[in-house]
Short mmCIF file of C-alpha atoms and ligand atoms in Angstrom, two decimals:
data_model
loop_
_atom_site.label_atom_id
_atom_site.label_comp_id
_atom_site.label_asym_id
_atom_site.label_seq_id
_atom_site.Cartn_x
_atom_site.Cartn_y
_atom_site.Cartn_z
CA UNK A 29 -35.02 99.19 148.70
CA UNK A 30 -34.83 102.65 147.98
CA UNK A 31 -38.42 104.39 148.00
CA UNK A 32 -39.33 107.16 145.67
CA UNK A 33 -41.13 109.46 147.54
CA UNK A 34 -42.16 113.21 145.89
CA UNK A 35 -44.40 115.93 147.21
CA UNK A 36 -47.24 116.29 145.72
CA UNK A 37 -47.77 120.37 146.46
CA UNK A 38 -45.80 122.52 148.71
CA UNK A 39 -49.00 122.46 151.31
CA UNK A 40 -49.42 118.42 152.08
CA UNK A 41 -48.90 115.13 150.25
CA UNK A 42 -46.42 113.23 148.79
CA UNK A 43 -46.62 110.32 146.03
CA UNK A 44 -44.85 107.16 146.28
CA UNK A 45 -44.00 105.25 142.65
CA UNK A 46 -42.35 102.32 141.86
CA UNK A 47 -43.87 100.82 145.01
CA UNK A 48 -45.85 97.43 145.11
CA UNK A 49 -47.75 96.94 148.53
CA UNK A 50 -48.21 93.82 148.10
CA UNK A 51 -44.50 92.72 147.54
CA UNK A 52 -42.30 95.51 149.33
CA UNK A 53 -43.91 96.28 152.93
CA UNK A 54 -41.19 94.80 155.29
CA UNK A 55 -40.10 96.79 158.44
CA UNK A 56 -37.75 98.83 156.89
CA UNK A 57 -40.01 100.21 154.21
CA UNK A 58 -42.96 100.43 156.56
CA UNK A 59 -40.48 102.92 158.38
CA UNK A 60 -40.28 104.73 155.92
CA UNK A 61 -43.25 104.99 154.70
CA UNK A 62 -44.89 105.85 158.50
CA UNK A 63 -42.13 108.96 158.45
CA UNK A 64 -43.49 110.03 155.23
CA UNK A 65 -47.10 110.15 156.69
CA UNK A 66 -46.31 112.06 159.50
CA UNK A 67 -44.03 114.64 157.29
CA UNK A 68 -46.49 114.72 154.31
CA UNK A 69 -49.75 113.61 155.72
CA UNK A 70 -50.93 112.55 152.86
CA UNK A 71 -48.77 109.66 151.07
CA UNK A 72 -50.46 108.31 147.76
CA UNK A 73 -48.93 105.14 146.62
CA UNK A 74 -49.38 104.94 143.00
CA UNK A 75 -51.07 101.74 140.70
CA UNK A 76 -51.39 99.16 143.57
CA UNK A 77 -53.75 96.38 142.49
CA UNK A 78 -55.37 95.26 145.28
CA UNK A 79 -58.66 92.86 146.03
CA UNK A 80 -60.62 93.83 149.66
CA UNK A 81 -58.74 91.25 151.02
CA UNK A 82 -54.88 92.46 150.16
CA UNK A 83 -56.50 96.18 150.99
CA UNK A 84 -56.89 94.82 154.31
CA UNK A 85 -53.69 92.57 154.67
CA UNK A 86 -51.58 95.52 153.46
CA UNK A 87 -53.31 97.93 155.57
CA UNK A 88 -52.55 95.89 158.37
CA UNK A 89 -49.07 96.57 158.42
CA UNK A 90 -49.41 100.10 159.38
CA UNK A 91 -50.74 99.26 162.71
CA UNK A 92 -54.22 97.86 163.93
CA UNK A 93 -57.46 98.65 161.98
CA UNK A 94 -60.17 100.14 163.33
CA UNK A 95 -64.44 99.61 162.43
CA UNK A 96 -66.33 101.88 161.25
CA UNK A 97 -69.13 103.33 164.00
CA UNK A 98 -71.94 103.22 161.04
CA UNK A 99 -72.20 99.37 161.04
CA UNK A 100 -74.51 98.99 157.80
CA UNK A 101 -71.22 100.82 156.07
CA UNK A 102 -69.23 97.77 156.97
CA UNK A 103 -68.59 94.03 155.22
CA UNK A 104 -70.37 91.67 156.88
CA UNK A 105 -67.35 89.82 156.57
CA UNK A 106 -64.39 91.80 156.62
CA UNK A 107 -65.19 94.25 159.93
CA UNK A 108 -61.70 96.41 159.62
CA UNK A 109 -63.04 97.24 155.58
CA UNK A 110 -65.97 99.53 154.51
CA UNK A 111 -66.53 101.60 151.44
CA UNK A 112 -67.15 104.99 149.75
CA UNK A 113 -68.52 105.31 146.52
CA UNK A 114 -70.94 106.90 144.26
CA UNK A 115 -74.13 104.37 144.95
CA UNK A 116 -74.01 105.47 148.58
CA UNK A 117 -77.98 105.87 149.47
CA UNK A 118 -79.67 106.91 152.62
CA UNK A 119 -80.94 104.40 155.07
CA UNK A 120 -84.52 105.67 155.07
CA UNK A 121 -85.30 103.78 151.85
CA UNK A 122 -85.96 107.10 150.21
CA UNK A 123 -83.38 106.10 147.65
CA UNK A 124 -81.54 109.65 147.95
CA UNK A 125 -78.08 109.45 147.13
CA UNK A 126 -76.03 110.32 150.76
CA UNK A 127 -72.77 112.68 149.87
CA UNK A 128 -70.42 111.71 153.21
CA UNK A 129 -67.76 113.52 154.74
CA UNK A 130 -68.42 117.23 152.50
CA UNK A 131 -66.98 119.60 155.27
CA UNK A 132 -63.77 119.67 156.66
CA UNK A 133 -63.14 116.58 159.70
CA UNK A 134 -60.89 114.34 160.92
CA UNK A 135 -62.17 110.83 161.52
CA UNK A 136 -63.67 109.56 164.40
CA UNK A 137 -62.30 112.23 166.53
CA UNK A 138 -64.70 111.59 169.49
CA UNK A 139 -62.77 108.53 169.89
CA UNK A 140 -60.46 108.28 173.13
CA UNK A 141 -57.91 106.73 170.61
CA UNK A 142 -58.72 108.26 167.52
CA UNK A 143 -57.26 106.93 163.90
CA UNK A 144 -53.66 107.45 162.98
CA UNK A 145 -54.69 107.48 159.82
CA UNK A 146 -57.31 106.40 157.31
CA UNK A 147 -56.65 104.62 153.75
CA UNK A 148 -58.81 104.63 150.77
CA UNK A 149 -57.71 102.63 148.06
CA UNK A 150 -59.30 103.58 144.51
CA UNK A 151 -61.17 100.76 142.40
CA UNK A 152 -63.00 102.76 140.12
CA UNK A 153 -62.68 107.18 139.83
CA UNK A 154 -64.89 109.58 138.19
CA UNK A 155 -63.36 111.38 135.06
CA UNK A 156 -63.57 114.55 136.30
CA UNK A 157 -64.53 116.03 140.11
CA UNK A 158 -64.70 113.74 143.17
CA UNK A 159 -61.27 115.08 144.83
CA UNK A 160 -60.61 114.99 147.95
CA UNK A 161 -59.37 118.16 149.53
CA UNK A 162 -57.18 118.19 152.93
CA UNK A 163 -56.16 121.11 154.92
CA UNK A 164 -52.84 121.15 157.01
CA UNK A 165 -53.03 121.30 160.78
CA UNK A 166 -49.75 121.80 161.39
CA UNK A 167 -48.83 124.83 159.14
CA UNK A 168 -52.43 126.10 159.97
CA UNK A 169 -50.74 126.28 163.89
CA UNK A 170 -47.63 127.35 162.70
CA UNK A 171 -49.16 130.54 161.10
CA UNK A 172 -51.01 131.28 164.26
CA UNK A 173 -50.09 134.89 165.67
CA UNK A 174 -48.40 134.22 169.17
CA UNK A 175 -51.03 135.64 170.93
CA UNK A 176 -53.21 133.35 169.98
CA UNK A 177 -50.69 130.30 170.43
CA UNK A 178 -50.45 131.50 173.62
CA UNK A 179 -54.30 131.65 174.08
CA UNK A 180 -54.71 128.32 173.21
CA UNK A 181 -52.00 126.86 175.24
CA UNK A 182 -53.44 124.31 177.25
CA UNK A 183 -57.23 124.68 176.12
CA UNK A 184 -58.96 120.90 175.66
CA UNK A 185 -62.04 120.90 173.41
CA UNK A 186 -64.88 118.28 173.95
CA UNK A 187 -65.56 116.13 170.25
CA UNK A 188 -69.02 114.40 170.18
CA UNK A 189 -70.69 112.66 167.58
CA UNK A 190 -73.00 115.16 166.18
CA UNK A 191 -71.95 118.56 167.09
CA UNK A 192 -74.82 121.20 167.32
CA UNK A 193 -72.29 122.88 166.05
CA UNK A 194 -71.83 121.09 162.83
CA UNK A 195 -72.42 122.96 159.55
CA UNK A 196 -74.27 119.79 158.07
CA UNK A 197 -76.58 117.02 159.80
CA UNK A 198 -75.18 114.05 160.14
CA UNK A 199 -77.73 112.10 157.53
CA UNK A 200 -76.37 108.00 159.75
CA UNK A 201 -78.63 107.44 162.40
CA UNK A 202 -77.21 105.47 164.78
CA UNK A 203 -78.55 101.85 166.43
CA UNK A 204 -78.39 102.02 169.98
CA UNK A 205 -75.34 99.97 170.34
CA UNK A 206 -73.60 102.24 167.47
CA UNK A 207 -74.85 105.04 170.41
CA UNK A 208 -73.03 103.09 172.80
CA UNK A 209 -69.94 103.50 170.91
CA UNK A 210 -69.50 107.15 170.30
CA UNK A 211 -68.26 108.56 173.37
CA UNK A 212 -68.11 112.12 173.71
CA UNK A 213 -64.58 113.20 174.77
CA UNK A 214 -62.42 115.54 175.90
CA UNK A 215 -59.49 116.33 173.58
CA UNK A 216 -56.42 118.58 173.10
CA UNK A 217 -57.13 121.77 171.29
CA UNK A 218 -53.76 122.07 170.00
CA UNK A 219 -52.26 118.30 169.80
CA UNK A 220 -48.40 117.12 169.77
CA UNK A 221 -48.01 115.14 167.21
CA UNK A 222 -45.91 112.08 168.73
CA UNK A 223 -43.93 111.03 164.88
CA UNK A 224 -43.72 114.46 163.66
CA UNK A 225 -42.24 115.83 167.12
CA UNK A 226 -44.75 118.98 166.32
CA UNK A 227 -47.76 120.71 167.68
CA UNK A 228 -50.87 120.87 165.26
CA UNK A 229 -54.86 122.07 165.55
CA UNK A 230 -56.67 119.03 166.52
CA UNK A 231 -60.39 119.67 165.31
CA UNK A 232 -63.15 118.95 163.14
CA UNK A 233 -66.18 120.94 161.92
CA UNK A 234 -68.70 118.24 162.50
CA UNK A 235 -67.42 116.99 166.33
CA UNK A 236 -65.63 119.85 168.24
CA UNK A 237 -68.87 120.88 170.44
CA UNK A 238 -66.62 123.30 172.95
CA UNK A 239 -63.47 124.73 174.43
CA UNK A 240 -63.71 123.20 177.89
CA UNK A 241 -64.43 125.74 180.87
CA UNK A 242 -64.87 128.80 178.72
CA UNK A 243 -68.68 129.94 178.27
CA UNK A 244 -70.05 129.02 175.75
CA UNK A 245 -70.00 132.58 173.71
CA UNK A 246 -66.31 132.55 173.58
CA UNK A 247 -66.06 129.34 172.59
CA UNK A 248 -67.76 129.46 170.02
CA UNK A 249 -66.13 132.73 168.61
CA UNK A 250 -63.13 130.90 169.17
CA UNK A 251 -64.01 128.33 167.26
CA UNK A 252 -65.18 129.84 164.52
CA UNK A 253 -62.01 132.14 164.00
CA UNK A 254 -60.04 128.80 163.92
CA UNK A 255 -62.01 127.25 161.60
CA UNK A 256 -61.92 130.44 159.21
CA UNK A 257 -58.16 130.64 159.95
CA UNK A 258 -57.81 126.89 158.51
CA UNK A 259 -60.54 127.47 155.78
CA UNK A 260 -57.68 129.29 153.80
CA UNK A 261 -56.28 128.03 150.75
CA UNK A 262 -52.36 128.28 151.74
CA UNK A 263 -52.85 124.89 154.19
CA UNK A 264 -54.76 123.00 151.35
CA UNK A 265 -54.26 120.10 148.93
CA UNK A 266 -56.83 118.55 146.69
CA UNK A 267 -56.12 115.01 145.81
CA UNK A 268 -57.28 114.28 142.37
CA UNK A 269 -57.70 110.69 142.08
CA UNK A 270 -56.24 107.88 139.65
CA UNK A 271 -57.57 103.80 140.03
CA UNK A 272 -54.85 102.23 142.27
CA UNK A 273 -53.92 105.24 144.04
CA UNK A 274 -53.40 103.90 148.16
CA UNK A 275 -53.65 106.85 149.76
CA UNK A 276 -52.86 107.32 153.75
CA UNK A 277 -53.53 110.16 155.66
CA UNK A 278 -52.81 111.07 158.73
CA UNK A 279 -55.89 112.16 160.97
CA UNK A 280 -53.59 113.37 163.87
CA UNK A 281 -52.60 116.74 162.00
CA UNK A 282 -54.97 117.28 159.03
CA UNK A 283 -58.60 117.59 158.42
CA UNK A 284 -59.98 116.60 154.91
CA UNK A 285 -63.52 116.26 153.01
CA UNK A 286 -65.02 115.37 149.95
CA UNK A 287 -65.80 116.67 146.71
CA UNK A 288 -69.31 115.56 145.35
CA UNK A 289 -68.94 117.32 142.32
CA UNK A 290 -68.66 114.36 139.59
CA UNK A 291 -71.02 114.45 136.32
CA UNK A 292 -74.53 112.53 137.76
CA UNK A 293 -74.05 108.81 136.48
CA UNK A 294 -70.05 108.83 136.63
CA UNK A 295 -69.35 106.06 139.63
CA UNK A 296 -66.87 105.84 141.57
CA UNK A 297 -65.34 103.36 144.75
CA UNK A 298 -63.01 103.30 146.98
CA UNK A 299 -62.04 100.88 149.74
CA UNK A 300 -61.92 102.63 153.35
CA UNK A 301 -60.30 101.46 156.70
CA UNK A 302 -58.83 103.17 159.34
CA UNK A 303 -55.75 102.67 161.31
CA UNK A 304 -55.55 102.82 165.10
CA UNK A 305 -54.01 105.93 166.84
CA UNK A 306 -53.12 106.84 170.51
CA UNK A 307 -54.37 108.64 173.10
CA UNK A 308 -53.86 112.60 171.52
CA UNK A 309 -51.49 114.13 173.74
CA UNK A 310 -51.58 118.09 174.96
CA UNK A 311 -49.02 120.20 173.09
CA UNK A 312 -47.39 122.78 175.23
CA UNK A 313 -46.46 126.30 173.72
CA UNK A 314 -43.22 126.93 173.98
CA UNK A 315 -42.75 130.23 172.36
FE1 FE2 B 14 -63.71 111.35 156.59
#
């Protein structure tokens, strides 16, 4: 079948109508809807109507899915599926509402084999607010003067769970074998991006820790003026959501974050799961 596939903004994202998950994945469509993710990075598939269980099942098809490190996030039942929504509270038992994901990441970067991609299929949306906003990796890169492309060439940055680094605390405290399970590791600073054949920023606000063997001073200035390079409104999209919006994105080339901005009271949830990725591989500059 032919799939209707339109961008979304001239940054990111593309929307896919006409489209039922449910009935239409086969090989051929699931090729063509993996080459849209790695063009667009963000492909929202319009008015699916989906239960947790056909989230998964669909899901599925776009490769292996992954759990979520913060086990008390995740159905007891279904470990691939987890949730964000509105009702979110912390786990001290103070009751506070917990606002996840508000500065720009990618998921689960301090993963050997991070996501592909993560999936959030909307069950119930806020009338107003609640976007989520993405930045673009690979245009970010591609705007890069060459000096610093060719500064960067070859540079691997460590990821950790909680960066000191990070610009908020992390508010999940982690079991020991949740510890056990957050490696801290060592990845490419500028990443090849295997399906789009192109080289992106690989990095996240609330993981990168380092650049590996530079002291720590420059690092950190170097981090910072990459962040502020990406923290620029030309490489962003915000996704205002509708219910039954499936949106994919790709974690390989983008970062993203939330929006807590909804009127107090307004709820809203979303199925989450997260699709398996490969080992990032080291993009080499070649001018
Ligand atoms: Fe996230």
């Amino acid at each position: 079948m032919e799939i209707a596939i339109n961008p979304l903004s001239d940054v990111l994202g593309a929307e896919v109508t006409g489209f039922d998950l449910k009935a239409d994945l086969n090989a051929n469509t699931l090729r063509v809807l993996n080459a849209a993710l790695a063009k667009h990075i963000v492909v929202c598939i319009r008015d699916q109507q989906l239960d947790a269980d056909s989230f998964i099942e669909v899901s599925g098809y776009f490769g292996p899915l992954m759990s979520h490190t913060n086990k008390h996030l995740v159905d007891k039942d279904r470990p691939a599926l987890n949730w964000v929504t509105s009702e979110d509270r912390d786990i001290h038992g103070t009751g506070k509402i917990v606002y996840r994901g508000t500065t720009w990441h990618t998921d689960h970067s301090y993963m050997p084999e991070p996501p592909k991609a993560t999936i959030l299929y909307a069950v119930e949306v806020t009338s107003q607010g609640g976007d989520t906003s993405f930045c673009n990796l690979r245009k970010a890169y591609a705007a890069l003067p060459i000096d610093t492309k060719k500064r960067l060439d070859g540079l691997q940055a460590l990821h950790v769970y909680q960066s000191s680094r990070s610009p908020r605390k992390n508010q999940m405290v982690l079991s020991e074998e949740e510890e056990k399970s957050t490696p801290d590791t060592v990845q490419p600073l500028v990443r090849f991006h295997v399906d789009a054949k192109a080289p992106n920023l690989f990095m996240s606000t609330t993981r990168l820790e380092n650049i590996v063997g530079m002291p720590r001073e420059e690092s950190d200035t170097l981090i910072d003026a990459l962040f502020a390079h990406a923290d620029d409104p030309q490489f962003h999209y915000h996704h205002k959501w509708r219910v039954g919006d499936y949106v994919l994105w790709d974690d390989r080339s983008s970062m993203h974050h939330a929006n807590p901005d909804w009127a107090e009271g307004e709820k809203r949830f979303l199925y989450r799961t997260m699709v398996q990725g490969e080992k990032p591989v080291l993009a080499k500059f070649e001018g």
